[in-house]
PDB file of C-alpha atoms and ligand atoms in Angstrom:
ATOM      1  CA  UNK K   1      50.003  -2.576  -7.240  1.00 85.00           C
ATOM      2  CA  UNK K   2      50.607   0.361  -4.656  1.00 86.00           C
ATOM      3  CA  UNK K   3      52.201  -1.913  -2.237  1.00 83.00           C
ATOM      4  CA  UNK K   4      54.608  -3.805  -5.207  1.00 87.00           C
ATOM      5  CA  UNK K   5      55.805  -0.242  -6.816  1.00 90.00           C
ATOM      6  CA  UNK K   6      54.680   2.456  -4.881  1.00 88.00           C
ATOM      7  CA  UNK K   7      55.233   1.361  -1.524  1.00 87.00           C
ATOM      8  CA  UNK K   8      54.573   4.232   1.154  1.00 86.00           C
ATOM      9  CA  UNK K   9      51.413   5.578  -1.115  1.00 89.00           C
ATOM     10  CA  UNK K  10      47.911   4.334  -0.257  1.00 91.00           C
ATOM     11  CA  UNK K  11      44.722   3.747  -2.201  1.00 94.00           C
ATOM     12  CA  UNK K  12      42.375   6.045  -0.485  1.00 97.00           C
ATOM     13  CA  UNK K  13      38.520   4.629  -0.405  1.00 98.00           C
ATOM     14  CA  UNK K  14      35.705   7.686  -0.428  1.00 98.00           C
ATOM     15  CA  UNK K  15      32.068   6.384   1.452  1.00 96.00           C
ATOM     16  CA  UNK K  16      29.765   7.295   3.583  1.00 94.00           C
ATOM     17  CA  UNK K  17      29.770   3.789   4.937  1.00 91.00           C
ATOM     18  CA  UNK K  18      26.141   3.557   6.206  1.00 86.00           C
ATOM     19  CA  UNK K  19      24.635   1.282   3.345  1.00 77.00           C
ATOM     20  CA  UNK K  20      23.184  -1.574   3.920  1.00 73.00           C
ATOM     21  CA  UNK K  21      23.061  -5.270   3.238  1.00 70.00           C
ATOM     22  CA  UNK K  22      21.836  -8.033   3.583  1.00 67.00           C
ATOM     23  CA  UNK K  23      23.949  -9.897   4.797  1.00 66.00           C
ATOM     24  CA  UNK K  24      27.131  -7.560   6.000  1.00 60.00           C
ATOM     25  CA  UNK K  25      26.557  -6.355   9.305  1.00 70.00           C
ATOM     26  CA  UNK K  26      29.307  -3.711   8.677  1.00 86.00           C
ATOM     27  CA  UNK K  27      30.236  -3.024   5.215  1.00 87.00           C
ATOM     28  CA  UNK K  28      33.899  -1.229   7.235  1.00 91.00           C
ATOM     29  CA  UNK K  29      34.894  -3.588   9.020  1.00 91.00           C
ATOM     30  CA  UNK K  30      34.672  -6.332   6.489  1.00 89.00           C
ATOM     31  CA  UNK K  31      36.155  -4.152   3.855  1.00 93.00           C
ATOM     32  CA  UNK K  32      39.431  -4.207   6.434  1.00 94.00           C
ATOM     33  CA  UNK K  33      39.025  -7.554   6.800  1.00 94.00           C
ATOM     34  CA  UNK K  34      39.360  -8.344   2.393  1.00 94.00           C
ATOM     35  CA  UNK K  35      42.473  -6.061   2.997  1.00 94.00           C
ATOM     36  CA  UNK K  36      43.449  -7.689   5.821  1.00 95.00           C
ATOM     37  CA  UNK K  37      43.115 -11.018   4.259  1.00 96.00           C
ATOM     38  CA  UNK K  38      45.020 -10.638   1.366  1.00 94.00           C
ATOM     39  CA  UNK K  39      48.099  -9.707   2.159  1.00 91.00           C
ATOM     40  CA  UNK K  40      47.680  -5.800   1.595  1.00 90.00           C
ATOM     41  CA  UNK K  41      48.133  -2.483   3.557  1.00 87.00           C
ATOM     42  CA  UNK K  42      45.718  -1.218   5.132  1.00 90.00           C
ATOM     43  CA  UNK K  43      43.491   1.506   2.818  1.00 95.00           C
ATOM     44  CA  UNK K  44      43.119   5.051   3.735  1.00 96.00           C
ATOM     45  CA  UNK K  45      39.418   5.603   4.235  1.00 97.00           C
ATOM     46  CA  UNK K  46      36.993   9.198   3.732  1.00 98.00           C
ATOM     47  CA  UNK K  47      34.619   8.201   6.132  1.00 97.00           C
ATOM     48  CA  UNK K  48      31.440  10.688   5.119  1.00 97.00           C
ATOM     49  CA  UNK K  49      28.829  12.148   2.579  1.00 97.00           C
ATOM     50  CA  UNK K  50      30.764  13.137  -1.083  1.00 98.00           C
ATOM     51  CA  UNK K  51      29.213  16.265  -0.739  1.00 98.00           C
ATOM     52  CA  UNK K  52      30.996  17.063   2.767  1.00 98.00           C
ATOM     53  CA  UNK K  53      34.103  15.195   1.967  1.00 98.00           C
ATOM     54  CA  UNK K  54      34.931  16.537  -1.391  1.00 98.00           C
ATOM     55  CA  UNK K  55      36.815  18.479  -2.278  1.00 98.00           C
ATOM     56  CA  UNK K  56      38.167  19.126   0.813  1.00 98.00           C
ATOM     57  CA  UNK K  57      40.011  15.978   1.617  1.00 98.00           C
ATOM     58  CA  UNK K  58      40.801  15.408  -2.259  1.00 98.00           C
ATOM     59  CA  UNK K  59      44.655  14.355  -3.018  1.00 97.00           C
ATOM     60  CA  UNK K  60      46.145  17.038  -5.108  1.00 97.00           C
ATOM     61  CA  UNK K  61      46.250  14.565  -8.468  1.00 96.00           C
ATOM     62  CA  UNK K  62      45.462  11.139  -8.451  1.00 97.00           C
ATOM     63  CA  UNK K  63      46.285   8.334 -11.479  1.00 95.00           C
ATOM     64  CA  UNK K  64      43.426   5.506 -11.411  1.00 97.00           C
ATOM     65  CA  UNK K  65      39.809   6.922  -9.638  1.00 98.00           C
ATOM     66  CA  UNK K  66      37.346   3.967  -9.786  1.00 98.00           C
ATOM     67  CA  UNK K  67      33.735   6.121  -9.497  1.00 98.00           C
ATOM     68  CA  UNK K  68      30.888   2.657  -8.392  1.00 97.00           C
ATOM     69  CA  UNK K  69      27.911   5.257  -5.689  1.00 96.00           C
ATOM     70  CA  UNK K  70      24.866   3.391  -7.238  1.00 90.00           C
ATOM     71  CA  UNK K  71      22.013   5.022  -4.583  1.00 77.00           C
ATOM     72  CA  UNK K  72      19.963   1.924  -5.339  1.00 79.00           C
ATOM     73  CA  UNK K  73      17.305   3.350  -8.231  1.00 82.00           C
ATOM     74  CA  UNK K  74      17.480   7.220  -7.748  1.00 93.00           C
ATOM     75  CA  UNK K  75      18.563   7.515 -10.926  1.00 96.00           C
ATOM     76  CA  UNK K  76      18.518  12.095 -11.366  1.00 97.00           C
ATOM     77  CA  UNK K  77      20.570  11.977  -7.795  1.00 96.00           C
ATOM     78  CA  UNK K  78      22.974   9.571  -9.197  1.00 97.00           C
ATOM     79  CA  UNK K  79      23.663  11.997 -11.427  1.00 98.00           C
ATOM     80  CA  UNK K  80      23.428  14.847  -9.373  1.00 98.00           C
ATOM     81  CA  UNK K  81      26.621  12.747  -7.278  1.00 98.00           C
ATOM     82  CA  UNK K  82      28.477  12.290 -10.189  1.00 98.00           C
ATOM     83  CA  UNK K  83      28.371  15.849 -12.007  1.00 98.00           C
ATOM     84  CA  UNK K  84      29.992  16.777  -8.279  1.00 98.00           C
ATOM     85  CA  UNK K  85      32.384  13.973  -7.752  1.00 98.00           C
ATOM     86  CA  UNK K  86      33.303  14.953 -11.433  1.00 98.00           C
ATOM     87  CA  UNK K  87      33.855  19.183 -11.032  1.00 98.00           C
ATOM     88  CA  UNK K  88      36.067  17.973  -8.498  1.00 98.00           C
ATOM     89  CA  UNK K  89      38.526  15.141  -9.016  1.00 98.00           C
ATOM     90  CA  UNK K  90      38.738  15.678 -12.986  1.00 98.00           C
ATOM     91  CA  UNK K  91      40.750  18.550 -12.668  1.00 98.00           C
ATOM     92  CA  UNK K  92      42.884  16.635  -9.785  1.00 98.00           C
ATOM     93  CA  UNK K  93      43.454  13.564 -12.850  1.00 98.00           C
ATOM     94  CA  UNK K  94      47.147  13.777 -14.152  1.00 98.00           C
ATOM     95  CA  UNK K  95      48.090  13.438 -17.895  1.00 98.00           C
ATOM     96  CA  UNK K  96      46.966   9.506 -19.286  1.00 98.00           C
ATOM     97  CA  UNK K  97      45.276   8.984 -15.718  1.00 98.00           C
ATOM     98  CA  UNK K  98      42.402   6.260 -15.830  1.00 98.00           C
ATOM     99  CA  UNK K  99      38.497   7.088 -14.520  1.00 98.00           C
ATOM    100  CA  UNK K 100      36.168   4.486 -14.374  1.00 98.00           C
ATOM    101  CA  UNK K 101      32.154   4.242 -14.676  1.00 98.00           C
ATOM    102  CA  UNK K 102      30.805   2.002 -12.844  1.00 97.00           C
ATOM    103  CA  UNK K 103      27.254   0.842 -14.407  1.00 97.00           C
ATOM    104  CA  UNK K 104      28.222   3.460 -17.660  1.00 98.00           C
ATOM    105  CA  UNK K 105      25.862   1.699 -19.808  1.00 98.00           C
ATOM    106  CA  UNK K 106      25.708   3.411 -24.203  1.00 98.00           C
ATOM    107  CA  UNK K 107      22.532   1.404 -25.900  1.00 96.00           C
ATOM    108  CA  UNK K 108      24.604   1.856 -29.207  1.00 96.00           C
ATOM    109  CA  UNK K 109      27.877   0.645 -28.102  1.00 97.00           C
ATOM    110  CA  UNK K 110      28.115  -1.511 -24.446  1.00 97.00           C
ATOM    111  CA  UNK K 111      28.041  -5.716 -25.422  1.00 95.00           C
ATOM    112  CA  UNK K 112      25.318  -7.517 -23.482  1.00 94.00           C
ATOM    113  CA  UNK K 113      25.154  -5.212 -20.161  1.00 95.00           C
ATOM    114  CA  UNK K 114      21.982  -3.878 -18.915  1.00 93.00           C
ATOM    115  CA  UNK K 115      21.521  -0.176 -18.049  1.00 95.00           C
ATOM    116  CA  UNK K 116      21.159  -0.940 -14.509  1.00 94.00           C
ATOM    117  CA  UNK K 117      22.412   2.540 -13.204  1.00 96.00           C
ATOM    118  CA  UNK K 118      21.259   5.404 -16.047  1.00 96.00           C
ATOM    119  CA  UNK K 119      21.902   8.388 -14.141  1.00 97.00           C
ATOM    120  CA  UNK K 120      26.234   7.085 -14.636  1.00 98.00           C
ATOM    121  CA  UNK K 121      25.493   7.794 -18.287  1.00 98.00           C
ATOM    122  CA  UNK K 122      23.821  11.017 -18.318  1.00 98.00           C
ATOM    123  CA  UNK K 123      26.497  12.185 -15.677  1.00 98.00           C
ATOM    124  CA  UNK K 124      28.776  12.034 -18.342  1.00 98.00           C
ATOM    125  CA  UNK K 125      27.115  13.052 -21.283  1.00 98.00           C
ATOM    126  CA  UNK K 126      26.412  16.186 -19.166  1.00 98.00           C
ATOM    127  CA  UNK K 127      29.906  16.536 -18.398  1.00 98.00           C
ATOM    128  CA  UNK K 128      32.319  15.333 -21.380  1.00 98.00           C
ATOM    129  CA  UNK K 129      29.888  17.318 -23.778  1.00 98.00           C
ATOM    130  CA  UNK K 130      32.432  19.702 -23.358  1.00 98.00           C
ATOM    131  CA  UNK K 131      35.741  17.571 -22.649  1.00 98.00           C
ATOM    132  CA  UNK K 132      38.673  16.717 -25.025  1.00 98.00           C
ATOM    133  CA  UNK K 133      37.809  12.861 -23.394  1.00 98.00           C
ATOM    134  CA  UNK K 134      34.769  10.973 -24.707  1.00 97.00           C
ATOM    135  CA  UNK K 135      33.737   8.142 -22.336  1.00 98.00           C
ATOM    136  CA  UNK K 136      35.067   4.452 -24.341  1.00 98.00           C
ATOM    137  CA  UNK K 137      32.504   1.244 -23.476  1.00 98.00           C
ATOM    138  CA  UNK K 138      35.127  -1.766 -21.523  1.00 97.00           C
ATOM    139  CA  UNK K 139      33.491  -5.049 -21.680  1.00 95.00           C
ATOM    140  CA  UNK K 140      31.862  -6.159 -18.226  1.00 93.00           C
ATOM    141  CA  UNK K 141      29.200  -9.546 -19.013  1.00 94.00           C
ATOM    142  CA  UNK K 142      26.418  -8.728 -17.952  1.00 94.00           C
ATOM    143  CA  UNK K 143      27.569  -5.209 -16.478  1.00 94.00           C
ATOM    144  CA  UNK K 144      28.213  -2.054 -18.196  1.00 97.00           C
ATOM    145  CA  UNK K 145      31.780  -0.118 -17.628  1.00 97.00           C
ATOM    146  CA  UNK K 146      33.235   2.613 -19.430  1.00 98.00           C
ATOM    147  CA  UNK K 147      36.566   4.743 -18.613  1.00 98.00           C
ATOM    148  CA  UNK K 148      38.163   7.942 -19.917  1.00 98.00           C
ATOM    149  CA  UNK K 149      41.667   8.508 -20.268  1.00 98.00           C
ATOM    150  CA  UNK K 150      42.651  11.786 -19.198  1.00 98.00           C
ATOM    151  CA  UNK K 151      44.305  13.735 -21.730  1.00 98.00           C
TER     152      UNK K 151
HETATM  153  C1  SAM B   1      27.082   0.347  -4.957  1.00 66.36           C
HETATM  154  S1  SAM B   1      27.697   0.461  -3.832  1.00 66.36           S
HETATM  155  C2  SAM B   1      29.169   0.117  -4.541  1.00 66.36           C
HETATM  156  C3  SAM B   1      30.069   0.280  -2.700  1.00 66.36           C
HETATM  157  C4  SAM B   1      31.734  -0.300  -3.083  1.00 66.36           C
HETATM  158  N1  SAM B   1      32.427   0.876  -4.407  1.00 66.36           N
HETATM  159  C5  SAM B   1      32.096  -1.733  -3.568  1.00 66.36           C
HETATM  160  O1  SAM B   1      32.367  -2.031  -4.870  1.00 66.36           O
HETATM  161  O2  SAM B   1      31.996  -2.670  -2.585  1.00 66.36           O
HETATM  162  C6  SAM B   1      27.605   2.170  -3.702  1.00 66.36           C
HETATM  163  C7  SAM B   1      28.368   3.197  -2.603  1.00 66.36           C
HETATM  164  O3  SAM B   1      28.063   4.513  -2.902  1.00 66.36           O
HETATM  165  C8  SAM B   1      27.796   4.840  -1.398  1.00 66.36           C
HETATM  166  N2  SAM B   1      27.288   6.452  -1.701  1.00 66.36           N
HETATM  167  C9  SAM B   1      26.373   6.122  -2.232  1.00 66.36           C
HETATM  168  N3  SAM B   1      26.079   7.647  -2.328  1.00 66.36           N
HETATM  169  C10 SAM B   1      26.472   8.318  -0.983  1.00 66.36           C
HETATM  170  C11 SAM B   1      27.206   9.633  -0.579  1.00 66.36           C
HETATM  171  N4  SAM B   1      26.370  10.918  -1.244  1.00 66.36           N
HETATM  172  N5  SAM B   1      28.307  10.077  -0.269  1.00 66.36           N
HETATM  173  C12 SAM B   1      28.788   9.225   0.339  1.00 66.36           C
HETATM  174  N6  SAM B   1      29.247   7.218   0.033  1.00 66.36           N
HETATM  175  C13 SAM B   1      28.034   7.307  -0.984  1.00 66.36           C
HETATM  176  C14 SAM B   1      27.176   3.647  -0.759  1.00 66.36           C
HETATM  177  O4  SAM B   1      27.523   3.939   0.565  1.00 66.36           O
HETATM  178  C15 SAM B   1      27.792   2.587  -1.192  1.00 66.36           C
HETATM  179  O5  SAM B   1      29.128   1.970   0.011  1.00 66.36           O
END
């Protein structure tokens, strides 16, 4: 979408790139390869721990943000990371921006998905309790997602 409608602007990807997955030796290489194979421009990789890269390496404004930072079962740490990201990214969302939360699961509203990362909703409940925006659940089949629309 950026290549077509906003050529010159790059998608920014923040990650430590240190996670190990069974079938992938080098996730950064594999990620870049995926972009190349799909004929897309190279994304901006902002490599490092979020507590070091955020807020220093943030852009001034975002129209779309996807938060997907599951840390393998430690929901308290996951919640802490998301609160850190929200504290710094939310003020940089432009009006009408969308912020998407991977694994946001609401027992009462989510259809079919599973509460696999409960730190996501815990962080959102904490952060959005005094904000105008409320998280809206998305249908994700066996996954769960939520998003906000910045007012
Ligand atoms: C479930 S993976 C998702 C990765 C990517 N969004 C995707 O869809 O392939 C979660 C990612 O969060 C990253 N992560 C978790 N905690 C982090 C932290 N404190 N700083 C930087 N990256 C972190 C991990 O390195 C991992 O790649």
